[in-house]
mmCIF file of C-alpha atoms in Angstrom:
data_model
loop_
_atom_site.group_PDB
_atom_site.id
_atom_site.type_symbol
_atom_site.label_atom_id
_atom_site.label_comp_id
_atom_site.label_asym_id
_atom_site.label_seq_id
_atom_site.Cartn_x
_atom_site.Cartn_y
_atom_site.Cartn_z
ATOM 1 C CA MET Q 1 131.415 301.863 188.299
ATOM 2 C CA THR Q 2 131.748 298.399 187.484
ATOM 3 C CA MET Q 3 129.591 297.767 184.194
ATOM 4 C CA HIS Q 4 127.520 294.423 183.766
ATOM 5 C CA PRO Q 5 124.583 294.213 181.501
ATOM 6 C CA ASP Q 6 122.008 292.914 184.545
ATOM 7 C CA ASP Q 7 122.909 296.317 186.513
ATOM 8 C CA THR Q 8 123.411 298.716 184.140
ATOM 9 C CA THR Q 9 120.687 300.211 181.497
ATOM 10 C CA ASP Q 10 121.976 299.868 177.901
ATOM 11 C CA ASP Q 11 120.686 303.899 177.660
ATOM 12 C CA ALA Q 12 122.954 304.493 180.941
ATOM 13 C CA ILE Q 13 125.763 303.158 178.909
ATOM 14 C CA LEU Q 14 125.411 304.528 175.778
ATOM 15 C CA ALA Q 15 124.503 308.178 177.147
ATOM 16 C CA ALA Q 16 128.185 308.015 179.567
ATOM 17 C CA LEU Q 17 129.334 306.789 176.401
ATOM 18 C CA LEU Q 18 128.048 309.542 174.330
ATOM 19 C CA ALA Q 19 128.532 312.503 176.482
ATOM 20 C CA GLY Q 20 131.955 311.579 177.195
ATOM 21 C CA GLU Q 21 131.997 310.195 180.548
ATOM 22 C CA ARG Q 22 133.336 306.869 179.428
ATOM 23 C CA ASP Q 23 135.742 305.819 176.483
ATOM 24 C CA PRO Q 24 134.601 303.088 174.315
ATOM 25 C CA ALA Q 25 138.449 302.107 174.202
ATOM 26 C CA ASP Q 26 138.143 301.399 178.015
ATOM 27 C CA PRO Q 27 138.719 297.509 178.434
ATOM 28 C CA GLU Q 28 136.050 297.026 180.461
ATOM 29 C CA VAL Q 29 133.943 299.347 178.026
ATOM 30 C CA ALA Q 30 135.133 297.378 175.035
ATOM 31 C CA ALA Q 31 134.850 293.855 176.455
ATOM 32 C CA LEU Q 32 131.438 295.058 176.874
ATOM 33 C CA LEU Q 33 130.530 296.269 173.307
ATOM 34 C CA ARG Q 34 131.913 293.022 172.224
ATOM 35 C CA ALA Q 35 129.745 290.946 174.066
ATOM 36 C CA ARG Q 36 126.823 292.781 173.176
ATOM 37 C CA PRO Q 37 126.424 293.054 169.629
ATOM 38 C CA ARG Q 38 123.000 295.079 169.356
ATOM 39 C CA LEU Q 39 124.144 297.551 171.782
ATOM 40 C CA ASN Q 40 127.524 298.213 170.188
ATOM 41 C CA ASP Q 41 125.570 298.671 166.801
ATOM 42 C CA ARG Q 42 123.945 300.829 168.460
ATOM 43 C CA PHE Q 43 126.280 303.066 170.144
ATOM 44 C CA GLN Q 44 127.766 302.827 166.941
ATOM 45 C CA ARG Q 45 125.122 304.648 164.709
ATOM 46 C CA LEU Q 46 124.484 306.598 167.974
ATOM 47 C CA ARG Q 47 127.957 307.671 167.196
ATOM 48 C CA GLY Q 48 127.998 308.145 163.387
ATOM 49 C CA LEU Q 49 124.599 310.287 163.714
ATOM 50 C CA ALA Q 50 126.609 312.704 166.338
ATOM 51 C CA GLN Q 51 130.055 313.007 163.984
ATOM 52 C CA SER Q 52 127.370 313.501 161.379
ATOM 53 C CA LEU Q 53 125.692 316.510 163.170
ATOM 54 C CA ASP Q 54 129.574 317.923 164.449
ATOM 55 C CA ALA Q 55 130.326 317.740 160.940
ATOM 56 C CA ALA Q 56 127.601 319.832 159.924
ATOM 57 C CA GLY Q 57 127.916 321.915 162.603
ATOM 58 C CA ALA Q 58 131.195 322.896 161.425
ATOM 59 C CA GLY Q 59 130.614 323.155 158.137
ATOM 60 C CA ASP Q 60 128.052 326.067 158.370
ATOM 61 C CA ARG Q 61 130.118 328.122 160.828
ATOM 62 C CA GLU Q 62 132.744 327.590 158.221
ATOM 63 C CA GLN Q 63 130.477 328.821 155.929
ATOM 64 C CA TRP Q 64 128.501 331.466 157.361
ATOM 65 C CA SER Q 65 131.805 332.794 158.740
ATOM 66 C CA ALA Q 66 133.376 332.827 155.256
ATOM 67 C CA ALA Q 67 130.253 334.578 153.659
ATOM 68 C CA ILE Q 68 129.310 337.479 155.833
ATOM 69 C CA ALA Q 69 133.079 338.370 155.218
ATOM 70 C CA ALA Q 70 132.319 339.002 150.733
ATOM 71 C CA PRO Q 71 129.973 341.997 150.312
ATOM 72 C CA THR Q 72 127.341 341.660 147.985
ATOM 73 C CA SER Q 73 125.589 344.022 145.654
ATOM 74 C CA LEU Q 74 122.292 343.256 147.402
ATOM 75 C CA ASP Q 75 123.165 344.058 150.669
ATOM 76 C CA GLY Q 76 121.241 347.314 151.252
ATOM 77 C CA VAL Q 77 118.076 345.442 150.509
ATOM 78 C CA ALA Q 78 119.045 343.777 154.074
ATOM 79 C CA VAL Q 79 119.692 346.783 155.628
ATOM 80 C CA ALA Q 80 116.079 348.532 153.949
ATOM 81 C CA ALA Q 81 113.965 345.830 154.883
ATOM 82 C CA THR Q 82 114.916 345.126 158.418
ATOM 83 C CA ALA Q 83 114.469 349.036 159.088
ATOM 84 C CA GLN Q 84 110.739 348.749 157.189
ATOM 85 C CA PHE Q 85 109.772 345.502 158.602
ATOM 86 C CA LEU Q 86 110.579 347.577 162.389
ATOM 87 C CA SER Q 87 109.884 350.504 162.102
ATOM 88 C CA GLY Q 88 107.027 352.618 163.749
ATOM 89 C CA PRO Q 89 105.678 351.338 167.146
ATOM 90 C CA ARG Q 90 105.332 348.058 167.565
ATOM 91 C CA ARG Q 91 101.715 345.926 166.457
ATOM 92 C CA ARG Q 92 98.579 345.936 168.557
ATOM 93 C CA THR Q 93 95.582 343.764 168.360
ATOM 94 C CA ARG Q 94 93.468 345.304 165.653
ATOM 95 C CA THR Q 95 90.256 347.408 166.723
ATOM 96 C CA VAL Q 96 87.778 349.053 165.271
ATOM 97 C CA TRP Q 97 89.842 352.343 165.509
ATOM 98 C CA VAL Q 98 92.737 351.110 163.279
ATOM 99 C CA ALA Q 99 90.170 349.495 160.925
ATOM 100 C CA ALA Q 100 88.605 352.816 160.547
ATOM 101 C CA ALA Q 101 91.435 355.193 160.009
ATOM 102 C CA ALA Q 102 92.864 352.060 157.388
ATOM 103 C CA LEU Q 103 89.803 352.924 155.343
ATOM 104 C CA LEU Q 104 89.609 356.699 155.687
ATOM 105 C CA LEU Q 105 93.825 356.538 154.503
ATOM 106 C CA GLY Q 106 92.642 354.011 152.262
ATOM 107 C CA ALA Q 107 89.942 356.297 150.548
ATOM 108 C CA LEU Q 108 92.387 359.361 151.099
ATOM 109 C CA GLY Q 109 95.136 357.447 149.074
ATOM 110 C CA THR Q 110 92.863 356.376 146.026
ATOM 111 C CA PHE Q 111 91.615 360.184 146.085
ATOM 112 C CA LEU Q 112 95.637 360.737 145.628
ATOM 113 C CA VAL Q 113 96.134 358.271 143.035
ATOM 114 C CA LEU Q 114 92.748 358.463 141.160
ATOM 115 C CA ARG Q 115 93.457 362.501 141.047
ATOM 116 C CA PRO Q 116 95.310 364.210 137.303
ATOM 117 C CA PRO Q 117 98.368 365.167 137.731
ATOM 118 C CA ALA Q 118 99.496 368.721 137.748
ATOM 119 C CA ALA Q 119 100.595 368.601 134.177
ATOM 120 C CA ASP Q 120 104.793 369.098 133.924
ATOM 121 C CA GLU Q 121 106.974 368.318 130.736
ATOM 122 C CA HIS Q 122 109.793 368.268 132.702
ATOM 123 C CA SER Q 123 108.438 365.981 135.392
ATOM 124 C CA THR Q 124 107.845 362.192 135.345
ATOM 125 C CA LEU Q 125 106.259 360.281 138.213
ATOM 126 C CA GLY Q 126 106.508 364.502 140.173
ATOM 127 C CA VAL Q 127 110.411 364.024 139.747
ATOM 128 C CA PRO Q 128 111.390 367.484 137.792
ATOM 129 C CA ALA Q 129 113.816 366.387 135.065
ATOM 130 C CA ASN Q 130 116.492 368.094 136.352
ATOM 131 C CA LEU Q 131 116.993 366.203 139.584
ATOM 132 C CA MET Q 132 117.217 362.555 138.215
ATOM 133 C CA TRP Q 133 118.149 361.236 134.960
ATOM 134 C CA PRO Q 134 117.760 359.089 132.991
ATOM 135 C CA GLN Q 135 113.669 359.564 132.624
ATOM 136 C CA GLY Q 136 111.166 359.746 129.606
ATOM 137 C CA GLU Q 137 112.336 358.435 125.994
ATOM 138 C CA THR Q 138 116.409 357.587 126.432
ATOM 139 C CA LYS Q 139 118.392 355.693 123.990
ATOM 140 C CA GLN Q 140 120.425 354.320 126.645
ATOM 141 C CA TYR Q 141 120.061 353.929 130.460
ATOM 142 C CA GLY Q 142 123.055 355.087 131.900
ATOM 143 C CA PRO Q 143 124.083 356.828 133.520
ATOM 144 C CA PHE Q 144 122.029 357.512 136.249
ATOM 145 C CA GLY Q 145 122.054 360.936 137.981
ATOM 146 C CA TRP Q 146 120.889 363.301 140.610
ATOM 147 C CA ARG Q 147 121.246 366.134 142.253
ATOM 148 C CA HIS Q 148 120.047 365.414 145.824
ATOM 149 C CA PRO Q 149 121.668 365.910 148.892
ATOM 150 C CA LEU Q 150 124.114 362.901 150.188
ATOM 151 C CA PRO Q 151 123.173 362.824 154.117
ATOM 152 C CA ALA Q 152 126.452 363.327 156.738
ATOM 153 C CA GLU Q 153 128.754 360.106 156.039
ATOM 154 C CA GLY Q 154 125.913 358.646 154.587
ATOM 155 C CA THR Q 155 125.957 356.607 150.730
ATOM 156 C CA PHE Q 156 123.246 356.730 147.934
ATOM 157 C CA GLY Q 157 122.295 353.784 146.543
ATOM 158 C CA VAL Q 158 120.285 353.071 143.132
ATOM 159 C CA ARG Q 159 117.672 350.431 142.565
ATOM 160 C CA ILE Q 160 116.181 349.335 139.319
ATOM 161 C CA TYR Q 161 112.915 347.606 138.848
ATOM 162 C CA THR Q 162 110.406 346.578 136.258
ATOM 163 C CA PRO Q 163 107.369 349.181 136.119
ATOM 164 C CA GLY Q 164 105.278 349.704 138.423
ATOM 165 C CA GLY Q 165 107.732 347.399 140.749
ATOM 166 C CA PHE Q 166 109.205 349.903 143.354
ATOM 167 C CA GLY Q 167 107.621 348.699 146.758
ATOM 168 C CA ARG Q 168 106.376 345.327 144.674
ATOM 169 C CA SER Q 169 109.069 343.170 143.933
ATOM 170 C CA ALA Q 170 112.460 342.587 144.193
ATOM 171 C CA PRO Q 171 114.915 344.776 142.467
ATOM 172 C CA LEU Q 172 116.597 344.149 138.943
ATOM 173 C CA LEU Q 173 120.116 345.571 139.872
ATOM 174 C CA VAL Q 174 121.069 346.999 143.183
ATOM 175 C CA SER Q 175 123.965 349.337 142.872
ATOM 176 C CA PRO Q 176 127.305 349.071 145.156
ATOM 177 C CA ALA Q 177 127.016 352.343 148.154
ATOM 178 C CA LEU Q 178 127.812 355.600 146.196
ATOM 179 C CA THR Q 179 129.103 358.860 147.685
ATOM 180 C CA ALA Q 180 128.386 360.713 144.112
ATOM 181 C CA GLY Q 181 125.589 361.397 142.285
ATOM 182 C CA GLU Q 182 125.746 359.556 139.495
ATOM 183 C CA TRP Q 183 126.262 355.414 138.822
ATOM 184 C CA HIS Q 184 127.361 353.702 135.543
ATOM 185 C CA PRO Q 185 126.421 350.204 135.518
ATOM 186 C CA THR Q 186 128.076 347.685 133.185
ATOM 187 C CA PRO Q 187 127.108 347.664 129.826
ATOM 188 C CA ALA Q 188 126.222 344.311 130.146
ATOM 189 C CA ALA Q 189 124.212 344.563 133.230
ATOM 190 C CA GLN Q 190 122.033 347.856 130.989
ATOM 191 C CA GLN Q 191 121.362 346.000 128.049
ATOM 192 C CA ALA Q 192 120.421 343.215 130.657
ATOM 193 C CA LEU Q 193 117.354 345.055 132.062
ATOM 194 C CA PRO Q 194 113.752 345.641 129.777
ATOM 195 C CA ASP Q 195 113.142 348.455 127.824
ATOM 196 C CA ARG Q 196 111.014 349.997 130.708
ATOM 197 C CA ILE Q 197 111.792 350.638 133.630
ATOM 198 C CA GLU Q 198 111.981 352.730 136.688
ATOM 199 C CA TRP Q 199 113.706 353.934 139.034
ATOM 200 C CA VAL Q 200 115.145 355.282 142.883
ATOM 201 C CA VAL Q 201 117.653 356.945 144.581
ATOM 202 C CA GLU Q 202 117.930 355.928 148.615
ATOM 203 C CA ALA Q 203 119.917 358.020 150.653
ATOM 204 C CA THR Q 204 121.131 356.325 153.470
ATOM 205 C CA ASP Q 205 123.221 357.478 156.982
ATOM 206 C CA GLN Q 206 126.185 356.366 157.430
ATOM 207 C CA GLN Q 207 124.368 353.235 159.667
ATOM 208 C CA GLY Q 208 122.687 352.102 156.765
ATOM 209 C CA VAL Q 209 119.674 353.405 157.500
ATOM 210 C CA PRO Q 210 117.624 355.146 154.552
ATOM 211 C CA ILE Q 211 116.502 357.707 155.135
ATOM 212 C CA GLN Q 212 115.348 358.773 152.136
ATOM 213 C CA THR Q 213 113.855 357.839 149.057
ATOM 214 C CA TYR Q 214 113.904 359.673 145.698
ATOM 215 C CA GLY Q 215 111.362 358.924 142.610
ATOM 216 C CA PRO Q 216 110.107 356.530 141.453
ATOM 217 C CA VAL Q 217 111.168 357.164 137.886
ATOM 218 C CA ALA Q 218 109.674 355.371 134.655
ATOM 219 C CA VAL Q 219 111.916 355.376 131.791
ATOM 220 C CA GLN Q 220 111.658 354.258 128.267
ATOM 221 C CA ARG Q 221 114.457 352.793 126.474
ATOM 222 C CA VAL Q 222 114.367 353.793 122.555
ATOM 223 C CA ARG Q 223 117.039 351.312 120.687
ATOM 224 C CA MET P 1 125.472 347.092 170.846
ATOM 225 C CA ALA P 2 126.802 343.819 169.056
ATOM 226 C CA GLU P 3 128.348 344.950 165.757
ATOM 227 C CA SER P 4 129.642 341.685 165.263
ATOM 228 C CA PRO P 5 129.235 337.287 165.417
ATOM 229 C CA GLU P 6 131.257 336.872 168.846
ATOM 230 C CA ASP P 7 128.229 336.816 171.354
ATOM 231 C CA PRO P 8 125.348 334.929 171.656
ATOM 232 C CA ALA P 9 124.247 336.747 174.530
ATOM 233 C CA LEU P 10 124.730 340.477 172.955
ATOM 234 C CA ASP P 11 122.986 338.930 170.336
ATOM 235 C CA LEU P 12 120.303 338.183 171.918
ATOM 236 C CA LEU P 13 120.079 341.347 173.817
ATOM 237 C CA MET P 14 119.990 343.565 170.204
ATOM 238 C CA VAL P 15 117.459 341.026 168.624
ATOM 239 C CA ARG P 16 114.884 341.461 171.283
ATOM 240 C CA ASP P 17 115.349 345.542 171.663
ATOM 241 C CA ALA P 18 114.687 345.484 167.773
ATOM 242 C CA VAL P 19 111.668 343.496 168.682
ATOM 243 C CA ALA P 20 111.000 346.591 171.054
ATOM 244 C CA ARG P 21 111.756 348.449 168.210
ATOM 245 C CA LYS P 22 114.444 349.928 169.586
ATOM 246 C CA PRO P 23 115.801 352.310 167.005
ATOM 247 C CA GLU P 24 119.821 352.151 167.735
ATOM 248 C CA ALA P 25 119.369 348.288 167.841
ATOM 249 C CA VAL P 26 116.917 348.115 164.675
ATOM 250 C CA ALA P 27 119.877 349.920 162.835
ATOM 251 C CA ALA P 28 122.241 347.216 164.461
ATOM 252 C CA LEU P 29 119.853 344.523 163.201
ATOM 253 C CA GLY P 30 119.911 345.663 159.894
ATOM 254 C CA GLN P 31 123.945 345.654 159.356
ATOM 255 C CA ARG P 32 124.084 341.894 161.146
ATOM 256 C CA LEU P 33 121.734 340.590 158.633
ATOM 257 C CA ARG P 34 123.619 341.627 155.595
ATOM 258 C CA CYS P 35 124.838 338.353 156.323
ATOM 259 C CA VAL P 36 121.799 337.127 154.272
ATOM 260 C CA PRO P 37 122.236 338.366 151.116
ATOM 261 C CA ARG P 38 125.467 336.982 151.592
ATOM 262 C CA ILE P 39 124.988 333.613 152.629
ATOM 263 C CA LEU P 40 122.509 333.374 150.158
ATOM 264 C CA SER P 41 125.053 334.639 146.852
ATOM 265 C CA ALA P 42 127.716 331.809 148.879
ATOM 266 C CA LEU P 43 125.216 329.100 148.515
ATOM 267 C CA ASN P 44 124.386 329.996 145.284
ATOM 268 C CA ALA P 45 127.939 330.020 144.098
ATOM 269 C CA ARG P 46 128.932 326.647 145.825
ATOM 270 C CA LEU P 47 125.607 325.437 143.695
ATOM 271 C CA GLY P 48 127.095 326.056 140.680
ATOM 272 C CA ARG P 49 124.803 329.817 140.181
ATOM 273 C CA PRO P 50 121.121 327.640 140.061
ATOM 274 C CA LEU P 51 119.410 331.589 140.790
ATOM 275 C CA GLY P 52 120.436 333.991 138.285
ATOM 276 C CA GLU P 53 120.621 336.907 139.338
ATOM 277 C CA HIS P 54 116.677 338.156 139.710
ATOM 278 C CA ASP P 55 115.686 335.024 141.904
ATOM 279 C CA LEU P 56 118.427 335.437 143.789
ATOM 280 C CA ALA P 57 117.391 338.950 144.820
ATOM 281 C CA ASP P 58 113.669 337.538 145.176
ATOM 282 C CA THR P 59 115.526 335.103 147.700
ATOM 283 C CA VAL P 60 117.195 337.593 149.496
ATOM 284 C CA GLN P 61 114.032 339.488 149.861
ATOM 285 C CA ASP P 62 112.006 336.237 150.765
ATOM 286 C CA THR P 63 114.873 335.363 153.154
ATOM 287 C CA ILE P 64 115.012 338.477 155.337
ATOM 288 C CA VAL P 65 111.557 338.810 155.483
ATOM 289 C CA THR P 66 111.440 334.918 157.049
ATOM 290 C CA VAL P 67 114.147 336.195 159.402
ATOM 291 C CA LEU P 68 112.526 339.218 160.333
ATOM 292 C CA ARG P 69 109.289 337.171 161.158
ATOM 293 C CA LYS P 70 111.158 334.239 162.739
ATOM 294 C CA LEU P 71 112.889 337.168 165.171
ATOM 295 C CA ALA P 72 111.024 336.245 168.317
ATOM 296 C CA ASP P 73 112.435 332.264 168.219
ATOM 297 C CA TYR P 74 115.937 333.534 168.066
ATOM 298 C CA ALA P 75 117.296 332.313 171.684
ATOM 299 C CA GLY P 76 120.835 333.059 171.650
ATOM 300 C CA HIS P 77 121.970 329.949 171.775
ATOM 301 C CA GLY P 78 124.731 330.631 168.904
ATOM 302 C CA VAL P 79 125.575 333.730 167.491
ATOM 303 C CA LEU P 80 123.072 335.281 165.132
ATOM 304 C CA GLU P 81 124.302 334.677 162.073
ATOM 305 C CA ALA P 82 124.943 330.435 162.637
ATOM 306 C CA TRP P 83 121.121 330.550 163.131
ATOM 307 C CA VAL P 84 120.702 332.862 160.385
ATOM 308 C CA PHE P 85 123.009 330.103 158.056
ATOM 309 C CA ARG P 86 120.231 327.659 158.838
ATOM 310 C CA ILE P 87 117.022 329.644 157.581
ATOM 311 C CA CYS P 88 119.125 330.314 154.702
ATOM 312 C CA SER P 89 120.307 327.051 153.793
ATOM 313 C CA PHE P 90 116.699 325.959 153.720
ATOM 314 C CA GLU P 91 115.658 329.083 151.877
ATOM 315 C CA MET P 92 117.967 328.623 149.350
ATOM 316 C CA LEU P 93 117.618 324.724 148.664
ATOM 317 C CA ASN P 94 113.422 325.312 148.147
ATOM 318 C CA ALA P 95 114.699 328.175 145.827
ATOM 319 C CA ALA P 96 117.042 326.341 144.274
ATOM 320 C CA ARG P 97 114.235 323.104 143.827
ATOM 321 C CA ARG P 98 111.569 325.594 142.313
ATOM 322 C CA ARG P 99 113.915 326.684 139.796
ATOM 323 C CA ARG P 100 115.281 323.232 138.928
ATOM 324 C CA ARG P 101 111.530 321.870 138.439
ATOM 325 C CA GLN P 102 111.521 324.744 135.935
ATOM 326 C CA HIS P 103 114.041 323.683 133.950
ATOM 327 C CA LEU P 104 112.375 320.036 134.371
ATOM 328 C CA ASP P 105 109.772 321.174 132.645
ATOM 329 C CA SER P 106 110.790 323.256 130.354
ATOM 330 C CA GLU P 107 113.205 320.534 129.504
ATOM 331 C CA LEU P 108 115.998 323.026 129.330
ATOM 332 C CA PRO P 109 119.124 321.331 130.304
ATOM 333 C CA GLU P 110 120.251 321.491 134.115
ATOM 334 C CA GLU P 111 123.400 323.402 133.473
ATOM 335 C CA SER P 112 123.904 323.461 137.297
ATOM 336 C CA LEU P 113 124.556 320.380 137.638
ATOM 337 C CA THR P 114 126.988 319.665 135.861
ATOM 338 C CA ASP P 115 129.818 320.581 137.774
ATOM 339 C CA ALA P 116 130.194 317.883 140.033
ATOM 340 C CA ALA P 117 131.787 320.292 142.543
ATOM 341 C CA ALA P 118 128.347 321.627 142.390
ATOM 342 C CA ALA P 119 126.480 318.215 142.177
ATOM 343 C CA ARG P 120 128.728 317.482 145.562
ATOM 344 C CA GLU P 121 127.684 320.589 147.344
ATOM 345 C CA TRP P 122 123.929 319.823 146.303
ATOM 346 C CA GLN P 123 124.272 317.011 147.618
ATOM 347 C CA LEU P 124 125.672 317.998 151.371
ATOM 348 C CA LEU P 125 122.935 320.623 150.911
ATOM 349 C CA ILE P 126 120.594 318.334 150.962
ATOM 350 C CA ALA P 127 121.778 315.788 153.212
ATOM 351 C CA ARG P 128 122.316 319.263 156.178
ATOM 352 C CA ASP P 129 118.401 319.358 154.976
ATOM 353 C CA THR P 130 117.467 316.194 156.553
ATOM 354 C CA LEU P 131 119.760 316.630 159.188
ATOM 355 C CA GLU P 132 117.775 319.889 160.311
ATOM 356 C CA ALA P 133 114.288 318.180 159.635
ATOM 357 C CA GLY P 134 115.096 315.509 161.868
ATOM 358 C CA ILE P 135 116.126 318.094 164.585
ATOM 359 C CA ARG P 136 112.776 319.826 164.060
ATOM 360 C CA ARG P 137 110.726 316.597 164.171
ATOM 361 C CA VAL P 138 112.509 315.955 167.724
ATOM 362 C CA GLY P 139 111.724 319.473 168.834
ATOM 363 C CA GLY P 140 111.449 321.153 171.386
ATOM 364 C CA VAL P 141 114.772 320.975 174.578
ATOM 365 C CA GLU P 142 115.811 317.993 172.942
ATOM 366 C CA ALA P 143 115.674 319.942 170.071
ATOM 367 C CA ASP P 144 117.657 322.389 171.468
ATOM 368 C CA ALA P 145 119.963 320.359 173.267
ATOM 369 C CA LEU P 146 121.244 319.285 169.862
ATOM 370 C CA ARG P 147 121.478 322.229 168.378
ATOM 371 C CA MET P 148 123.419 323.543 171.219
ATOM 372 C CA LYS P 149 126.048 320.762 171.425
ATOM 373 C CA HIS P 150 126.848 320.131 167.921
ATOM 374 C CA PHE P 151 126.124 323.292 165.883
ATOM 375 C CA ASP P 152 126.230 326.081 169.024
ATOM 376 C CA GLY P 153 129.793 324.003 170.295
ATOM 377 C CA LEU P 154 128.501 324.345 173.584
ATOM 378 C CA SER P 155 129.601 322.541 176.796
ATOM 379 C CA PHE P 156 127.411 320.508 178.699
ATOM 380 C CA ASP P 157 128.241 322.613 181.522
ATOM 381 C CA GLU P 158 127.159 325.924 179.265
ATOM 382 C CA MET P 159 124.456 323.731 178.123
ATOM 383 C CA ALA P 160 123.017 323.205 182.167
ATOM 384 C CA THR P 161 123.524 326.800 182.152
ATOM 385 C CA ARG P 162 121.242 328.108 179.346
ATOM 386 C CA GLN P 163 118.729 325.629 179.609
ATOM 387 C CA GLN P 164 118.697 325.943 183.583
ATOM 388 C CA ILE P 165 118.925 322.478 184.585
ATOM 389 C CA SER P 166 121.553 320.356 186.260
ATOM 390 C CA THR P 167 124.325 319.060 184.253
ATOM 391 C CA PRO P 168 124.103 315.408 184.062
ATOM 392 C CA ALA P 169 120.214 315.949 183.162
ATOM 393 C CA VAL P 170 121.334 318.002 180.188
ATOM 394 C CA LYS P 171 123.248 314.942 179.016
ATOM 395 C CA ALA P 172 120.788 313.483 180.065
ATOM 396 C CA ARG P 173 117.967 315.081 178.068
ATOM 397 C CA TYR P 174 121.016 315.302 175.446
ATOM 398 C CA TYR P 175 121.580 311.573 174.909
ATOM 399 C CA ARG P 176 117.428 311.369 174.764
ATOM 400 C CA ALA P 177 117.590 313.632 172.024
ATOM 401 C CA LEU P 178 120.150 312.026 169.514
ATOM 402 C CA ALA P 179 118.398 308.238 169.992
ATOM 403 C CA ARG P 180 115.574 309.754 169.038
ATOM 404 C CA LEU P 181 117.005 311.360 165.829
ATOM 405 C CA GLU P 182 118.190 308.394 165.039
ATOM 406 C CA GLU P 183 115.268 306.390 165.780
ATOM 407 C CA LEU P 184 113.400 308.680 163.216
ATOM 408 C CA MET P 185 116.199 308.770 160.989
ATOM 409 C CA ARG P 186 116.077 305.409 160.530
ATOM 410 C CA ALA P 187 112.839 305.048 160.137
ATOM 411 C CA ASP P 188 113.139 307.539 157.012
ATOM 412 C CA ALA P 189 115.843 305.400 155.898
ATOM 413 C CA PRO P 190 115.791 303.879 152.432
ATOM 414 C CA GLU P 191 115.763 299.746 153.584
ATOM 415 C CA GLU P 192 118.646 298.068 152.539
ATOM 416 C CA GLY P 193 118.249 295.064 149.773
#
């Protein structure tokens, strides 16, 4: 194909150059670009933009491929949130029946929440004291311990929240995956916690899918 | 089941199955989305840790929800992590900007930007976000063509297959998209002089 300004549109030339079909170093193309400064300017701008996009793409890939190889203490949050978000049947259009069911459940929930708890001096939020510790008042938080069954090839994870934060806000502190029934946060991490917390232990299966959450347990640090 | 970032077609299958609430796919997706905290932690480190532990945990949670809400938009042009990375970058930039504004409001020193490398990373992230915002404005199949070519590294033939058009047509589409993006970015650029 011989290119002349008269018989080839600028867009066709630029498209061929940017798609790699024509080489700007080709003498014929180079002569054309020299003769058409505005066309050359436009080509340079578009080529520069394409190079920026290439660099952005390469930078993205370099960053995410390095990042995903480094586990974090928040990995469990992703697994739990995904399971929670995509659990149960697919949401359908609201109907009167769904609204009615929600109202009924709400009323039942309100009754259960407002009902006075059964007296038990060894429990906090319904968790027997010999199953999870610390709970109630304590001089120092750690170690966190529990006596719950470890799922086959699964792990435990401890999450610490502000009071009332479980299910409502992000945890203040998250343990790594554990197989023992005890966790020792670092002294600095414990020190950074507020004087009132609640915590849960989550048991996950071998795929990392949460299968049981124990707690929350309220604790107050008395200094 | 897709366990590692290798095959976008398998990733798309997994995402569709997860959206359909298939338990195995949901479990596999949960494992793959561990990339969210990992990417955000890495970005936070590169930016000189503008987010503290608590803010980072909040951003992780918000970003995961955003990713899950946008799952239906994942088209499988590239691996899942590449798609998630773009969402993470956007969320991290917003979170870091919020944090910077709080610093400025409280007249606290911007410790994170005293480091030259962090400042450079910040500029790179902003430049990257500007490109992404431009591509979003291009929109439609043209934006897809740009992402496939430059971010997912596809050849024109592969792009043609994905977009179910001929190779010459995909090249023309790509050129239109690039020209439109350049026009938009030039219009937004501050005038020289």
